[in-house]
């Protein structure tokens, strides 16, 4: 099992070469194979830089993705997305939301771009002694959030209103995914799932209630599908989860404290919990006292990936000790989120990004 003292959440700002290639692919100027070559080159450079900056766990920066979650969920049969434009923070944005289109399943015998992406990353990481590759995928709750709560659907094709059958199939698909990645050599998987923080936001909860649901009811959906998804997890594979209050181009989407959701999340048999705590709006660490006697790691996200101001090393140490006093000895440190949940990235520059990484690694003196 991998031992974690400090780690990153996953995504990195896209380099100019990636942005240019993706724009050219979108316009038809280059082929997908041409785009993949550029991605391969830039991911190779990224992994080398991650290692040079002292990271022991490396990702591909999600350089092959447009969205942190939807690009992964498209690997499932019975899932697709719809496109529209939406004004967010005063600007018009291209948005996608996921929807259930049929029976949800995962066929490991199909070609899966995300598995191929993992294979490439795994091979790169294996060239560096003491370095472990981490695969990041979005979680099962995101399917339910988009289809039922964001889009307001009351039923689905194939399942009708049989939510239990849908949850069972989503969980089975994730069981198959976890075993497929395991067979491809993955021993550290991170399941990202912001759905929990939808349900601490008062405005979103009003929407939930208007749709005829309660917070408790929806939390039960999430607990069920997430717990069932892990039922066949190999014992020598670390499966972590990460959640924050949304991160769209560096802007949070939700607000609220973790009190209502922490006991539910902590009851899911993840090995590690990456939780956003980069500013006062996260509240106290008290909700995570539920992890103190569990065999699980609390990863305090104390370094901001959206605020360009560099945190103070001693202040991070102070807050880390506060978290440790609540959550227990099994604790680690990370940024609060990735640097680019969508391909446009957060409102910081690459130099600041790497200063944040260096700050994280420098904290190993007290971890």
CSV table of C-alpha atoms in Angstrom, one decimal:
chain,number,residue,atom,x,y,z
A,1,UNK,CA,0.0,0.0,0.0
A,2,UNK,CA,1.2,3.5,-0.8
A,3,UNK,CA,2.1,5.7,2.2
A,4,UNK,CA,0.9,9.3,1.7
A,5,UNK,CA,2.3,12.3,3.6
A,6,UNK,CA,1.7,14.9,1.0
A,7,UNK,CA,0.1,14.8,-2.4
A,8,UNK,CA,-1.6,16.8,-5.2
A,9,UNK,CA,-5.2,16.5,-6.2
A,10,UNK,CA,-4.4,16.0,-9.9
A,11,UNK,CA,-4.9,18.6,-12.6
A,12,UNK,CA,-2.4,21.1,-13.8
A,13,UNK,CA,-2.6,24.2,-16.0
A,14,UNK,CA,-2.6,23.3,-19.6
A,15,UNK,CA,0.6,24.4,-21.4
A,16,UNK,CA,0.3,26.5,-24.6
A,17,UNK,CA,1.2,23.5,-26.8
A,18,UNK,CA,-1.9,21.6,-25.5
A,19,UNK,CA,-4.2,24.6,-25.9
A,20,UNK,CA,-3.0,25.2,-29.4
A,21,UNK,CA,-3.3,21.6,-30.4
A,22,UNK,CA,-6.8,21.3,-28.9
A,23,UNK,CA,-8.0,24.4,-30.8
A,24,UNK,CA,-6.5,23.0,-34.0
A,25,UNK,CA,-8.2,19.7,-33.5
A,26,UNK,CA,-11.5,21.3,-32.8
A,27,UNK,CA,-11.2,23.3,-36.0
A,28,UNK,CA,-10.3,20.2,-38.0
A,29,UNK,CA,-6.8,21.4,-38.7
A,30,UNK,CA,-5.1,18.4,-37.1
A,31,UNK,CA,-6.2,14.8,-36.5
A,32,UNK,CA,-6.9,13.2,-33.2
A,33,UNK,CA,-3.6,11.2,-33.6
A,34,UNK,CA,-1.8,14.5,-34.0
A,35,UNK,CA,-3.4,15.8,-30.9
A,36,UNK,CA,-2.5,12.7,-29.0
A,37,UNK,CA,1.2,13.1,-30.0
A,38,UNK,CA,1.2,16.6,-28.5
A,39,UNK,CA,-0.5,15.4,-25.3
A,40,UNK,CA,2.1,12.5,-25.0
A,41,UNK,CA,5.0,15.0,-25.3
A,42,UNK,CA,3.6,17.5,-22.8
A,43,UNK,CA,2.6,14.8,-20.3
A,44,UNK,CA,6.1,13.4,-20.5
A,45,UNK,CA,7.5,16.8,-19.7
A,46,UNK,CA,4.9,17.3,-16.9
A,47,UNK,CA,5.8,14.0,-15.1
A,48,UNK,CA,9.5,14.8,-15.3
A,49,UNK,CA,8.8,18.2,-13.8
A,50,UNK,CA,6.6,16.8,-11.0
A,51,UNK,CA,9.4,14.4,-10.0
A,52,UNK,CA,12.0,17.2,-10.2
A,53,UNK,CA,9.8,19.3,-7.8
A,54,UNK,CA,9.7,16.5,-5.3
A,55,UNK,CA,6.3,14.9,-5.8
A,56,UNK,CA,6.2,11.2,-5.0
A,57,UNK,CA,2.7,10.7,-6.6
A,58,UNK,CA,2.3,12.0,-10.2
A,59,UNK,CA,-0.6,12.5,-12.5
A,60,UNK,CA,-0.9,13.4,-16.2
A,61,UNK,CA,-2.4,16.7,-15.2
A,62,UNK,CA,-5.7,15.7,-16.9
A,63,UNK,CA,-4.1,17.2,-20.1
A,64,UNK,CA,-6.2,14.9,-22.2
A,65,UNK,CA,-9.5,16.3,-20.8
A,66,UNK,CA,-11.9,19.2,-21.3
A,67,UNK,CA,-13.8,18.6,-18.1
A,68,UNK,CA,-12.5,16.9,-14.9
A,69,UNK,CA,-15.6,14.7,-14.7
A,70,UNK,CA,-17.5,14.3,-18.0
A,71,UNK,CA,-14.5,13.0,-20.1
A,72,UNK,CA,-14.3,10.1,-17.7
A,73,UNK,CA,-18.0,9.4,-17.4
A,74,UNK,CA,-18.3,9.1,-21.2
A,75,UNK,CA,-16.4,5.8,-20.8
A,76,UNK,CA,-19.7,4.2,-19.6
A,77,UNK,CA,-22.3,2.8,-21.9
A,78,UNK,CA,-25.7,4.4,-21.2
A,79,UNK,CA,-24.2,7.9,-20.5
A,80,UNK,CA,-23.9,10.9,-22.7
A,81,UNK,CA,-23.8,14.7,-22.3
A,82,UNK,CA,-25.8,17.7,-23.6
A,83,UNK,CA,-24.3,21.0,-24.6
A,84,UNK,CA,-25.5,24.5,-23.9
A,85,UNK,CA,-24.2,28.0,-23.0
A,86,UNK,CA,-24.6,29.5,-19.6
A,87,UNK,CA,-23.5,32.8,-18.0
A,88,UNK,CA,-21.2,32.3,-15.1
A,89,UNK,CA,-19.6,35.2,-13.2
A,90,UNK,CA,-20.6,37.6,-16.0
A,91,UNK,CA,-19.2,35.7,-18.9
A,92,UNK,CA,-20.8,33.2,-21.4
A,93,UNK,CA,-19.5,29.7,-21.0
A,94,UNK,CA,-19.8,26.5,-23.0
A,95,UNK,CA,-21.3,23.9,-20.6
A,96,UNK,CA,-22.0,20.2,-20.7
A,97,UNK,CA,-24.1,18.2,-18.3
A,98,UNK,CA,-24.4,14.4,-18.1
A,99,UNK,CA,-27.5,12.4,-18.7
A,100,UNK,CA,-28.5,8.7,-18.5
A,101,UNK,CA,-29.4,7.5,-22.0
A,102,UNK,CA,-29.7,3.7,-21.4
A,103,UNK,CA,-28.4,0.9,-19.2
A,104,UNK,CA,-25.3,2.0,-17.4
A,105,UNK,CA,-22.4,-0.5,-17.8
A,106,UNK,CA,-18.6,-0.7,-18.4
A,107,UNK,CA,-17.2,-3.0,-21.0
A,108,UNK,CA,-13.5,-3.7,-20.3
A,109,UNK,CA,-13.1,-5.2,-23.7
A,110,UNK,CA,-13.8,-1.9,-25.4
A,111,UNK,CA,-11.1,0.6,-26.2
A,112,UNK,CA,-11.1,3.1,-23.4
A,113,UNK,CA,-9.2,6.4,-23.9
A,114,UNK,CA,-8.9,6.9,-20.1
A,115,UNK,CA,-7.4,3.4,-19.6
A,116,UNK,CA,-4.9,4.1,-22.5
A,117,UNK,CA,-4.1,7.4,-20.8
A,118,UNK,CA,-3.5,5.5,-17.5
A,119,UNK,CA,-1.2,3.0,-19.3
A,120,UNK,CA,0.9,5.9,-20.7
A,121,UNK,CA,1.2,7.6,-17.3
A,122,UNK,CA,2.0,4.4,-15.5
A,123,UNK,CA,4.8,3.6,-17.9
A,124,UNK,CA,6.3,7.1,-17.5
A,125,UNK,CA,6.1,6.9,-13.7
A,126,UNK,CA,7.8,3.5,-13.6
A,127,UNK,CA,10.9,5.1,-15.0
A,128,UNK,CA,11.4,7.0,-11.7
A,129,UNK,CA,12.4,5.2,-8.6
A,130,UNK,CA,10.1,5.7,-5.6
A,131,UNK,CA,7.4,7.5,-7.7
A,132,UNK,CA,3.8,6.2,-8.0
A,133,UNK,CA,1.3,7.1,-10.7
A,134,UNK,CA,-2.2,8.1,-9.5
A,135,UNK,CA,-5.3,7.8,-11.7
A,136,UNK,CA,-8.0,10.4,-11.1
A,137,UNK,CA,-11.6,9.7,-12.2
A,138,UNK,CA,-14.9,11.3,-11.3
A,139,UNK,CA,-17.3,9.5,-9.0
A,140,UNK,CA,-20.6,7.8,-9.4
A,141,UNK,CA,-22.6,10.5,-7.7
A,142,UNK,CA,-21.9,12.9,-10.5
A,143,UNK,CA,-24.2,10.9,-12.8
A,144,UNK,CA,-27.1,11.3,-10.3
A,145,UNK,CA,-26.4,14.9,-9.7
A,146,UNK,CA,-26.5,15.9,-13.3
A,147,UNK,CA,-29.4,13.8,-14.5
A,148,UNK,CA,-31.8,14.3,-11.6
A,149,UNK,CA,-30.7,17.5,-9.8
A,150,UNK,CA,-29.1,19.7,-12.5
A,151,UNK,CA,-31.3,18.7,-15.4
A,152,UNK,CA,-34.4,18.0,-13.2
A,153,UNK,CA,-35.3,14.7,-14.8
A,154,UNK,CA,-37.6,12.5,-12.8
A,155,UNK,CA,-36.9,9.3,-14.8
A,156,UNK,CA,-34.4,7.8,-17.2
A,157,UNK,CA,-34.5,5.7,-20.4
A,158,UNK,CA,-34.3,2.0,-19.6
A,159,UNK,CA,-34.8,2.4,-15.8
A,160,UNK,CA,-37.9,4.6,-15.8
A,161,UNK,CA,-38.3,5.6,-12.1
A,162,UNK,CA,-36.4,2.6,-10.7
A,163,UNK,CA,-33.7,4.5,-9.0
A,164,UNK,CA,-32.5,1.4,-7.1
A,165,UNK,CA,-31.8,-0.5,-10.3
A,166,UNK,CA,-29.9,2.5,-11.7
A,167,UNK,CA,-27.8,2.9,-8.5
A,168,UNK,CA,-27.0,-0.9,-8.6
A,169,UNK,CA,-25.9,-0.7,-12.2
A,170,UNK,CA,-23.8,2.5,-11.7
A,171,UNK,CA,-22.1,0.7,-8.7
A,172,UNK,CA,-21.5,-2.4,-10.8
A,173,UNK,CA,-19.9,-0.3,-13.5
A,174,UNK,CA,-17.5,1.3,-11.0
A,175,UNK,CA,-16.7,-2.1,-9.5
A,176,UNK,CA,-15.7,-3.2,-13.1
A,177,UNK,CA,-13.7,0.0,-13.6
A,178,UNK,CA,-11.7,-0.4,-10.4
A,179,UNK,CA,-10.8,-4.0,-11.3
A,180,UNK,CA,-9.9,-3.0,-14.9
A,181,UNK,CA,-7.5,-0.3,-13.6
A,182,UNK,CA,-6.1,-2.8,-11.1
A,183,UNK,CA,-5.4,-5.2,-13.9
A,184,UNK,CA,-3.6,-2.4,-15.7
A,185,UNK,CA,-1.3,-2.0,-12.8
A,186,UNK,CA,-3.1,0.8,-10.9
A,187,UNK,CA,-2.6,0.8,-7.2
A,188,UNK,CA,-3.7,4.3,-6.4
A,189,UNK,CA,-7.0,5.6,-7.6
A,190,UNK,CA,-8.6,8.9,-6.7
A,191,UNK,CA,-12.4,9.3,-7.1
A,192,UNK,CA,-13.3,13.0,-7.4
A,193,UNK,CA,-16.9,13.8,-6.4
A,194,UNK,CA,-18.1,17.4,-5.8
A,195,UNK,CA,-21.7,16.1,-5.4
A,196,UNK,CA,-21.4,16.2,-1.6
A,197,UNK,CA,-20.9,20.0,-1.5
A,198,UNK,CA,-23.9,20.6,-3.7
A,199,UNK,CA,-25.8,19.4,-0.6
A,200,UNK,CA,-24.3,21.8,1.8
A,201,UNK,CA,-25.2,24.9,-0.3
A,202,UNK,CA,-28.4,26.5,0.8
A,203,UNK,CA,-29.3,27.7,-2.7
A,204,UNK,CA,-28.8,24.3,-4.2
A,205,UNK,CA,-30.8,22.7,-1.4
A,206,UNK,CA,-33.7,24.9,-2.3
A,207,UNK,CA,-33.5,23.5,-5.8
A,208,UNK,CA,-33.4,20.0,-4.4
A,209,UNK,CA,-36.5,20.6,-2.3
A,210,UNK,CA,-38.3,22.2,-5.3
A,211,UNK,CA,-37.7,19.0,-7.2
A,212,UNK,CA,-39.4,17.1,-4.4
A,213,UNK,CA,-36.3,15.6,-2.6
A,214,UNK,CA,-34.8,16.1,0.8
A,215,UNK,CA,-31.1,16.5,1.6
A,216,UNK,CA,-31.2,13.2,3.6
A,217,UNK,CA,-32.8,11.3,0.7
A,218,UNK,CA,-30.2,12.4,-1.8
A,219,UNK,CA,-27.3,11.8,0.7
A,220,UNK,CA,-28.7,8.3,0.9
A,221,UNK,CA,-28.5,7.9,-2.9
A,222,UNK,CA,-24.8,9.0,-2.8
A,223,UNK,CA,-23.9,6.8,0.2
A,224,UNK,CA,-25.5,3.8,-1.4
A,225,UNK,CA,-23.9,4.1,-4.8
A,226,UNK,CA,-20.5,5.1,-3.5
A,227,UNK,CA,-20.3,2.3,-0.9
A,228,UNK,CA,-21.5,-0.4,-3.4
A,229,UNK,CA,-18.9,0.9,-5.9
A,230,UNK,CA,-16.1,-0.1,-3.6
A,231,UNK,CA,-17.4,-3.6,-2.7
A,232,UNK,CA,-14.8,-5.4,-4.9
A,233,UNK,CA,-11.9,-3.1,-4.3
A,234,UNK,CA,-8.6,-5.1,-4.1
A,235,UNK,CA,-7.0,-5.0,-0.6
A,236,UNK,CA,-3.7,-3.8,-2.0
A,237,UNK,CA,-5.2,-0.8,-3.9
A,238,UNK,CA,-5.6,2.6,-2.3
A,239,UNK,CA,-8.8,4.3,-3.4
A,240,UNK,CA,-9.1,7.9,-2.2
A,241,UNK,CA,-11.8,10.5,-2.7
A,242,UNK,CA,-11.6,14.2,-3.2
A,243,UNK,CA,-14.2,16.8,-3.0
A,244,UNK,CA,-14.3,20.6,-2.9
A,245,UNK,CA,-16.9,23.3,-3.3
A,246,UNK,CA,-16.6,23.4,-7.1
A,247,UNK,CA,-13.9,24.9,-9.1
A,248,UNK,CA,-14.8,26.5,-12.5
A,249,UNK,CA,-11.9,28.6,-13.8
A,250,UNK,CA,-10.8,29.2,-10.3
A,251,UNK,CA,-14.2,30.2,-9.0
A,252,UNK,CA,-16.1,28.2,-6.3
A,253,UNK,CA,-19.6,27.0,-7.1
A,254,UNK,CA,-21.0,26.3,-3.7
A,255,UNK,CA,-20.6,27.4,-0.1
A,256,UNK,CA,-21.4,25.9,3.3
A,257,UNK,CA,-19.9,23.8,6.1
A,258,UNK,CA,-19.3,20.0,6.0
A,259,UNK,CA,-21.3,19.2,9.2
A,260,UNK,CA,-24.2,17.5,7.4
A,261,UNK,CA,-22.2,15.5,5.0
A,262,UNK,CA,-19.0,14.5,6.8
A,263,UNK,CA,-20.6,11.6,8.8
A,264,UNK,CA,-22.1,10.2,5.6
A,265,UNK,CA,-18.9,10.4,3.6
A,266,UNK,CA,-16.7,9.1,6.4
A,267,UNK,CA,-18.9,6.0,6.5
A,268,UNK,CA,-17.8,5.0,2.9
A,269,UNK,CA,-14.8,2.7,2.9
A,270,UNK,CA,-12.4,5.0,1.1
A,271,UNK,CA,-8.7,4.8,2.2
A,272,UNK,CA,-8.2,8.6,2.1
A,273,UNK,CA,-10.3,11.7,2.1
A,274,UNK,CA,-9.0,14.8,0.3
A,275,UNK,CA,-11.0,17.8,1.7
A,276,UNK,CA,-10.9,21.5,0.8
A,277,UNK,CA,-9.8,23.7,3.6
A,278,UNK,CA,-8.0,26.7,1.9
A,279,UNK,CA,-10.0,29.5,3.4
A,280,UNK,CA,-12.5,30.5,6.2
A,281,UNK,CA,-15.5,29.4,4.1
A,282,UNK,CA,-14.6,25.8,4.8
A,283,UNK,CA,-15.3,26.2,8.5
A,284,UNK,CA,-13.6,24.2,11.3
A,285,UNK,CA,-12.1,20.8,11.1
A,286,UNK,CA,-14.6,19.5,13.7
A,287,UNK,CA,-16.9,17.6,11.3
A,288,UNK,CA,-13.9,15.2,10.5
A,289,UNK,CA,-13.5,14.0,14.1
A,290,UNK,CA,-15.6,11.1,12.8
A,291,UNK,CA,-12.4,9.8,11.1
A,292,UNK,CA,-10.3,9.8,14.2
A,293,UNK,CA,-10.9,6.1,15.0
A,294,UNK,CA,-11.2,4.9,11.4
A,295,UNK,CA,-8.4,3.3,9.4
A,296,UNK,CA,-8.5,6.1,6.9
A,297,UNK,CA,-6.3,9.1,6.0
A,298,UNK,CA,-7.6,12.7,6.3
A,299,UNK,CA,-5.8,14.9,3.7
A,300,UNK,CA,-6.1,18.5,4.6
A,301,UNK,CA,-6.3,20.7,1.5
A,302,UNK,CA,-4.6,23.8,3.0
A,303,UNK,CA,-2.9,25.3,-0.1
A,304,UNK,CA,-5.1,27.2,-2.5
A,305,UNK,CA,-4.9,26.5,-6.3
A,306,UNK,CA,-7.2,29.4,-7.1
A,307,UNK,CA,-5.7,32.2,-5.0
A,308,UNK,CA,-2.3,33.4,-6.5
A,309,UNK,CA,-1.1,34.5,-3.0
A,310,UNK,CA,1.5,32.1,-1.7
A,311,UNK,CA,0.6,30.7,1.7
A,312,UNK,CA,3.0,31.0,4.7
A,313,UNK,CA,4.8,27.8,5.6
A,314,UNK,CA,4.4,28.3,9.4
A,315,UNK,CA,0.7,29.1,9.0
A,316,UNK,CA,0.2,25.9,7.1
A,317,UNK,CA,1.9,24.0,9.9
A,318,UNK,CA,-0.3,25.6,12.5
A,319,UNK,CA,-3.5,24.7,10.6
A,320,UNK,CA,-2.2,21.2,9.9
A,321,UNK,CA,-1.7,20.7,13.6
A,322,UNK,CA,-5.2,22.0,14.3
A,323,UNK,CA,-6.6,19.4,11.8
A,324,UNK,CA,-4.4,16.7,13.3
A,325,UNK,CA,-5.8,17.4,16.8
A,326,UNK,CA,-9.3,16.7,15.4
A,327,UNK,CA,-8.9,14.1,12.7
A,328,UNK,CA,-6.1,12.1,14.4
A,329,UNK,CA,-2.6,10.9,13.5
A,330,UNK,CA,-3.5,9.6,10.1
A,331,UNK,CA,-3.3,12.9,8.2
A,332,UNK,CA,-1.6,14.3,5.2
A,333,UNK,CA,-1.3,17.6,3.3
A,334,UNK,CA,-2.4,18.7,-0.2
A,335,UNK,CA,-3.7,21.6,-2.2
A,336,UNK,CA,-7.4,22.1,-1.9
A,337,UNK,CA,-8.1,21.2,-5.5
A,338,UNK,CA,-6.4,20.8,-8.9
A,339,UNK,CA,-5.1,23.7,-10.8
A,340,UNK,CA,-7.4,23.2,-13.8
A,341,UNK,CA,-10.7,21.5,-13.3
A,342,UNK,CA,-11.6,22.6,-16.8
A,343,UNK,CA,-9.1,23.1,-19.6
A,344,UNK,CA,-9.1,26.9,-19.3
A,345,UNK,CA,-7.5,26.5,-15.9
A,346,UNK,CA,-7.6,28.6,-12.7
A,347,UNK,CA,-6.7,32.3,-12.6
A,348,UNK,CA,-3.1,31.8,-11.7
A,349,UNK,CA,0.0,31.4,-13.8
A,350,UNK,CA,2.4,28.4,-14.2
A,351,UNK,CA,5.1,30.0,-12.2
A,352,UNK,CA,2.7,30.4,-9.2
A,353,UNK,CA,1.5,26.9,-9.8
A,354,UNK,CA,5.0,25.4,-9.3
A,355,UNK,CA,5.7,27.7,-6.3
A,356,UNK,CA,2.6,26.2,-4.7
A,357,UNK,CA,3.9,22.7,-5.4
A,358,UNK,CA,7.3,23.7,-3.9
A,359,UNK,CA,5.6,25.0,-0.8
A,360,UNK,CA,3.7,21.8,-0.5
A,361,UNK,CA,6.9,19.7,-0.7
A,362,UNK,CA,8.7,22.0,1.7
A,363,UNK,CA,6.1,21.1,4.3
A,364,UNK,CA,7.5,17.6,4.6
A,365,UNK,CA,9.7,18.9,7.4
A,366,UNK,CA,6.7,18.7,9.8
A,367,UNK,CA,4.6,16.0,8.2
